[in-house]
């Protein structure tokens, strides 16, 4: 009976071993561990010829959710190793910040990459730094002082012209802007593209994100730009505890993204997606 069950399992590429389910594609000899509990004793990195590193759980090469081999720049690999050295459930490790980021990069398909680039171009078409309020006067001055230097940099960097407004009505930007932004983004490998995408979502502005990415502005200034309206409201009306807690969580997330930029800043491998 045991032989029949084992044969059946092998036929479908699944073996049940204690607490773990080992699922594999027999033809490719690929093993994907989807168990719930940590089972390995050591985590290490192994250098490849292209300055990327594999990660091994004992003698098993770490793979993404889609079964792709994880190949990372050294400093980023070290952060992933730290997460997989921690005690806990495998699902928790997969959802750890650096691991989740790396899995999303490694598993990114060509279509997903095109979608990300399209979203970022759309951010550029309606970037909030192009909208500077008229009133109240104090907020107008804060926004102008923070936004205009980034606008000036973006116009020079992309050789584009950004139209600015003061109201909530959509401002249509020149179509040439999208073409130039798209061309720049297409030149980024998936690590850099994903980092820029996540930063843009975090600060709500493509041009602020790119200014940070290119080391034109500091992380502190980036966060101030992203929160200028909230900070002004707090000055006028005071803090709300629940909103402060959410803001602190978002700030921690932003700082982790900044650290990712630092970890991959010298990683210039051409994307081969």
Short mmCIF file of C-alpha atoms in Angstrom, two decimals:
data_model
loop_
_atom_site.label_atom_id
_atom_site.label_comp_id
_atom_site.label_asym_id
_atom_site.label_seq_id
_atom_site.Cartn_x
_atom_site.Cartn_y
_atom_site.Cartn_z
CA UNK A 1 0.00 0.00 0.00
CA UNK A 2 2.85 2.36 0.86
CA UNK A 3 4.52 1.60 -2.50
CA UNK A 4 1.31 2.40 -4.35
CA UNK A 5 0.91 5.71 -2.51
CA UNK A 6 4.53 6.67 -3.11
CA UNK A 7 4.29 5.81 -6.81
CA UNK A 8 1.15 7.88 -7.11
CA UNK A 9 2.84 10.80 -5.40
CA UNK A 10 5.86 10.52 -7.65
CA UNK A 11 3.63 10.51 -10.70
CA UNK A 12 2.27 13.91 -9.74
CA UNK A 13 5.61 15.20 -8.49
CA UNK A 14 4.59 15.47 -4.82
CA UNK A 15 6.13 13.84 -1.78
CA UNK A 16 4.78 14.23 1.74
CA UNK A 17 7.59 14.16 4.28
CA UNK A 18 6.72 14.83 7.90
CA UNK A 19 5.69 18.48 8.20
CA UNK A 20 6.70 19.33 4.62
CA UNK A 21 5.33 19.02 1.14
CA UNK A 22 8.06 18.74 -1.47
CA UNK A 23 6.72 19.56 -4.90
CA UNK A 24 8.87 19.14 -7.97
CA UNK A 25 8.78 18.96 -11.73
CA UNK A 26 10.35 15.59 -12.42
CA UNK A 27 11.61 16.51 -15.88
CA UNK A 28 13.49 19.59 -14.69
CA UNK A 29 14.53 18.09 -11.35
CA UNK A 30 13.34 21.30 -9.69
CA UNK A 31 12.42 21.05 -6.01
CA UNK A 32 10.23 23.64 -4.41
CA UNK A 33 9.85 23.55 -0.66
CA UNK A 34 6.45 24.71 0.50
CA UNK A 35 6.49 23.40 4.05
CA UNK A 36 5.44 25.52 6.96
CA UNK A 37 8.30 25.10 9.40
CA UNK A 38 12.00 25.94 9.12
CA UNK A 39 14.03 22.76 8.58
CA UNK A 40 17.50 23.94 7.50
CA UNK A 41 20.49 24.49 9.78
CA UNK A 42 22.50 26.99 7.76
CA UNK A 43 22.00 29.69 5.13
CA UNK A 44 24.87 30.73 2.89
CA UNK A 45 25.59 32.56 -0.35
CA UNK A 46 27.60 31.32 -3.31
CA UNK A 47 29.15 33.69 -5.83
CA UNK A 48 28.46 33.34 -9.53
CA UNK A 49 30.62 34.58 -12.40
CA UNK A 50 28.42 37.66 -13.01
CA UNK A 51 28.79 39.11 -9.49
CA UNK A 52 25.45 37.67 -8.45
CA UNK A 53 25.02 35.30 -5.55
CA UNK A 54 22.93 32.18 -5.07
CA UNK A 55 21.49 31.47 -1.63
CA UNK A 56 21.52 27.98 -0.17
CA UNK A 57 19.43 26.56 2.65
CA UNK A 58 21.89 23.81 3.65
CA UNK A 59 22.43 22.24 0.21
CA UNK A 60 19.13 23.41 -1.35
CA UNK A 61 19.22 26.46 -3.60
CA UNK A 62 16.62 29.07 -2.60
CA UNK A 63 13.96 29.64 -5.24
CA UNK A 64 11.17 32.14 -5.66
CA UNK A 65 7.44 31.55 -5.42
CA UNK A 66 7.45 30.75 -9.14
CA UNK A 67 10.36 28.32 -8.83
CA UNK A 68 13.01 30.67 -10.22
CA UNK A 69 16.54 30.53 -8.80
CA UNK A 70 17.34 33.53 -6.62
CA UNK A 71 20.38 35.43 -7.91
CA UNK A 72 21.14 38.64 -6.03
CA UNK A 73 23.74 41.39 -5.63
CA UNK A 74 25.93 40.58 -2.63
CA UNK A 75 24.63 43.14 -0.14
CA UNK A 76 21.02 42.35 -0.94
CA UNK A 77 21.78 38.63 -0.67
CA UNK A 78 23.13 39.21 2.83
CA UNK A 79 19.83 40.81 3.90
CA UNK A 80 17.88 37.86 2.52
CA UNK A 81 20.21 35.46 4.32
CA UNK A 82 19.54 37.32 7.56
CA UNK A 83 15.79 36.90 7.07
CA UNK A 84 16.09 33.18 6.32
CA UNK A 85 18.38 32.65 9.31
CA UNK A 86 15.62 33.83 11.63
CA UNK A 87 13.40 31.36 13.44
CA UNK A 88 9.82 31.06 12.31
CA UNK A 89 7.54 29.75 9.62
CA UNK A 90 8.55 29.66 5.98
CA UNK A 91 5.53 31.72 4.93
CA UNK A 92 6.70 34.49 7.25
CA UNK A 93 10.17 34.40 5.75
CA UNK A 94 8.78 34.59 2.22
CA UNK A 95 6.88 37.71 3.26
CA UNK A 96 9.88 39.33 4.95
CA UNK A 97 10.66 42.70 3.38
CA UNK A 98 13.84 41.95 1.42
CA UNK A 99 12.80 38.43 0.44
CA UNK A 100 9.44 39.63 -0.84
CA UNK A 101 11.13 42.39 -2.84
CA UNK A 102 13.63 39.95 -4.37
CA UNK A 103 10.99 37.36 -5.21
CA UNK A 104 8.93 39.99 -7.02
CA UNK A 105 11.99 41.06 -9.02
CA UNK A 106 13.04 37.54 -9.94
CA UNK A 107 9.50 36.50 -10.89
CA UNK A 108 8.76 39.63 -12.95
CA UNK A 109 7.59 38.69 -16.44
CA UNK A 110 8.03 40.80 -19.56
CA UNK A 111 4.35 41.77 -19.44
CA UNK A 112 4.58 42.73 -15.76
CA UNK A 113 7.65 44.83 -16.50
CA UNK A 114 5.79 46.68 -19.24
CA UNK A 115 2.88 47.25 -16.85
CA UNK A 116 5.18 48.71 -14.18
CA UNK A 117 6.78 51.07 -16.69
CA UNK A 118 3.34 52.12 -17.91
CA UNK A 119 2.21 52.91 -14.37
CA UNK A 120 5.31 54.99 -13.69
CA UNK A 121 4.81 56.95 -16.91
CA UNK A 122 1.25 57.68 -15.77
CA UNK A 123 2.61 58.96 -12.46
CA UNK A 124 4.73 61.36 -14.47
CA UNK A 125 1.67 62.57 -16.37
CA UNK A 126 -0.10 63.66 -13.18
CA UNK A 127 2.69 64.08 -10.65
CA UNK A 128 1.45 65.96 -7.56
CA UNK A 129 4.53 68.19 -7.46
CA UNK A 130 3.13 69.88 -10.58
CA UNK A 131 0.15 71.08 -8.51
CA UNK A 132 0.98 73.96 -6.16
CA UNK A 133 -1.96 75.41 -4.25
CA UNK A 134 -2.72 79.15 -4.15
CA UNK A 135 -4.14 79.13 -0.63
CA UNK A 136 -3.44 79.03 2.21
CA UNK A 137 -0.41 81.19 1.60
CA UNK A 138 1.83 79.33 4.06
CA UNK A 139 1.18 75.97 2.36
CA UNK A 140 1.69 77.57 -1.06
CA UNK A 141 5.15 78.73 -0.04
CA UNK A 142 6.05 75.35 1.47
CA UNK A 143 5.01 73.49 -1.68
CA UNK A 144 6.72 75.97 -3.97
CA UNK A 145 10.01 75.75 -2.06
CA UNK A 146 9.92 71.96 -2.02
CA UNK A 147 8.42 71.18 -5.43
CA UNK A 148 10.06 73.69 -7.77
CA UNK A 149 13.68 72.48 -7.37
CA UNK A 150 12.55 68.93 -8.22
CA UNK A 151 10.56 70.18 -11.19
CA UNK A 152 13.60 72.12 -12.44
CA UNK A 153 15.81 69.04 -12.05
CA UNK A 154 13.31 66.76 -13.84
CA UNK A 155 12.99 69.17 -16.76
CA UNK A 156 16.77 69.28 -17.20
CA UNK A 157 17.31 65.57 -16.63
CA UNK A 158 14.68 64.46 -19.16
CA UNK A 159 14.89 67.60 -21.37
CA UNK A 160 11.13 68.04 -21.00
CA UNK A 161 8.73 70.79 -19.98
CA UNK A 162 6.38 70.21 -17.06
CA UNK A 163 3.17 72.20 -16.97
CA UNK A 164 2.15 73.39 -13.52
CA UNK A 165 -1.22 74.31 -12.04
CA UNK A 166 -2.82 75.43 -8.82
CA UNK A 167 -6.13 73.61 -8.79
CA UNK A 168 -7.40 70.06 -8.72
CA UNK A 169 -8.14 69.91 -12.45
CA UNK A 170 -5.96 67.52 -14.44
CA UNK A 171 -3.11 69.17 -16.34
CA UNK A 172 -2.28 67.43 -19.60
CA UNK A 173 1.47 67.13 -20.01
CA UNK A 174 3.19 67.15 -23.44
CA UNK A 175 3.20 63.69 -25.04
CA UNK A 176 6.96 63.94 -25.56
CA UNK A 177 7.37 63.74 -21.77
CA UNK A 178 5.96 60.23 -21.67
CA UNK A 179 8.25 59.06 -24.47
CA UNK A 180 11.38 60.30 -22.72
CA UNK A 181 10.38 58.98 -19.30
CA UNK A 182 9.50 55.62 -20.85
CA UNK A 183 12.88 55.43 -22.59
CA UNK A 184 14.73 56.07 -19.32
CA UNK A 185 12.72 53.47 -17.40
CA UNK A 186 13.26 50.84 -20.09
CA UNK A 187 16.99 51.18 -19.46
CA UNK A 188 16.68 50.08 -15.83
CA UNK A 189 17.17 46.47 -14.84
CA UNK A 190 14.38 44.81 -12.86
CA UNK A 191 16.01 45.47 -9.47
CA UNK A 192 16.23 49.21 -10.10
CA UNK A 193 12.86 49.41 -11.83
CA UNK A 194 11.10 47.67 -8.95
CA UNK A 195 12.84 49.89 -6.40
CA UNK A 196 11.79 53.04 -8.28
CA UNK A 197 8.23 51.72 -8.59
CA UNK A 198 7.94 50.97 -4.88
CA UNK A 199 9.48 54.31 -3.93
CA UNK A 200 7.11 56.12 -6.26
CA UNK A 201 4.14 54.45 -4.58
CA UNK A 202 5.60 55.32 -1.18
CA UNK A 203 6.13 59.05 -1.82
CA UNK A 204 3.32 59.41 -4.38
CA UNK A 205 5.54 61.15 -6.94
CA UNK A 206 7.63 59.78 -9.80
CA UNK A 207 9.91 62.81 -10.01
CA UNK A 208 10.54 62.88 -6.25
CA UNK A 209 11.33 59.17 -6.39
CA UNK A 210 13.72 59.60 -9.31
CA UNK A 211 15.42 62.59 -7.70
CA UNK A 212 16.10 60.39 -4.68
CA UNK A 213 17.16 57.49 -6.91
CA UNK A 214 19.70 59.75 -8.68
CA UNK A 215 20.95 61.15 -5.33
CA UNK A 216 19.74 64.65 -6.19
CA UNK A 217 17.78 64.96 -2.94
CA UNK A 218 18.12 63.25 0.42
CA UNK A 219 15.71 60.67 1.87
CA UNK A 220 14.75 63.23 4.52
CA UNK A 221 13.82 65.80 1.90
CA UNK A 222 11.97 63.18 -0.15
CA UNK A 223 9.80 62.30 2.85
CA UNK A 224 9.18 65.97 3.59
CA UNK A 225 8.03 66.55 0.00
CA UNK A 226 5.72 63.55 0.20
CA UNK A 227 4.12 64.74 3.44
CA UNK A 228 4.06 68.51 3.07
CA UNK A 229 0.26 68.73 3.11
CA UNK A 230 -0.12 66.34 6.06
CA UNK A 231 2.54 68.18 8.02
CA UNK A 232 0.82 71.50 7.34
CA UNK A 233 -2.53 70.10 8.47
CA UNK A 234 -0.91 68.84 11.67
CA UNK A 235 0.53 72.30 12.30
CA UNK A 236 -2.94 73.79 12.00
CA UNK A 237 -5.17 71.13 13.56
CA UNK A 238 -2.84 68.93 15.56
CA UNK A 239 -2.04 65.22 15.36
CA UNK A 240 -4.53 62.35 15.24
CA UNK A 241 -3.14 59.26 17.00
CA UNK A 242 -4.39 56.71 14.46
CA UNK A 243 -3.03 58.72 11.53
CA UNK A 244 0.32 59.13 13.30
CA UNK A 245 0.59 55.37 13.75
CA UNK A 246 -0.10 54.77 10.05
CA UNK A 247 2.39 57.46 9.09
CA UNK A 248 5.07 55.82 11.25
CA UNK A 249 4.45 52.46 9.56
CA UNK A 250 4.71 54.11 6.14
CA UNK A 251 7.91 55.87 7.20
CA UNK A 252 9.49 52.57 8.24
CA UNK A 253 8.51 51.10 4.87
CA UNK A 254 10.02 54.10 3.09
CA UNK A 255 13.28 53.74 5.01
CA UNK A 256 13.50 50.07 4.03
CA UNK A 257 13.09 51.07 0.38
CA UNK A 258 15.84 53.66 0.77
CA UNK A 259 18.08 50.94 2.15
CA UNK A 260 17.33 48.78 -0.90
CA UNK A 261 18.50 51.66 -3.10
CA UNK A 262 21.74 51.72 -1.17
CA UNK A 263 22.15 47.95 -1.50
CA UNK A 264 21.71 47.94 -5.29
CA UNK A 265 23.15 51.33 -6.23
CA UNK A 266 26.27 49.86 -7.86
CA UNK A 267 24.44 46.94 -9.42
CA UNK A 268 24.27 47.72 -13.13
CA UNK A 269 23.57 44.33 -14.69
CA UNK A 270 21.63 44.79 -17.91
CA UNK A 271 18.13 43.43 -17.55
CA UNK A 272 17.59 40.26 -19.54
CA UNK A 273 13.87 39.80 -18.97
#
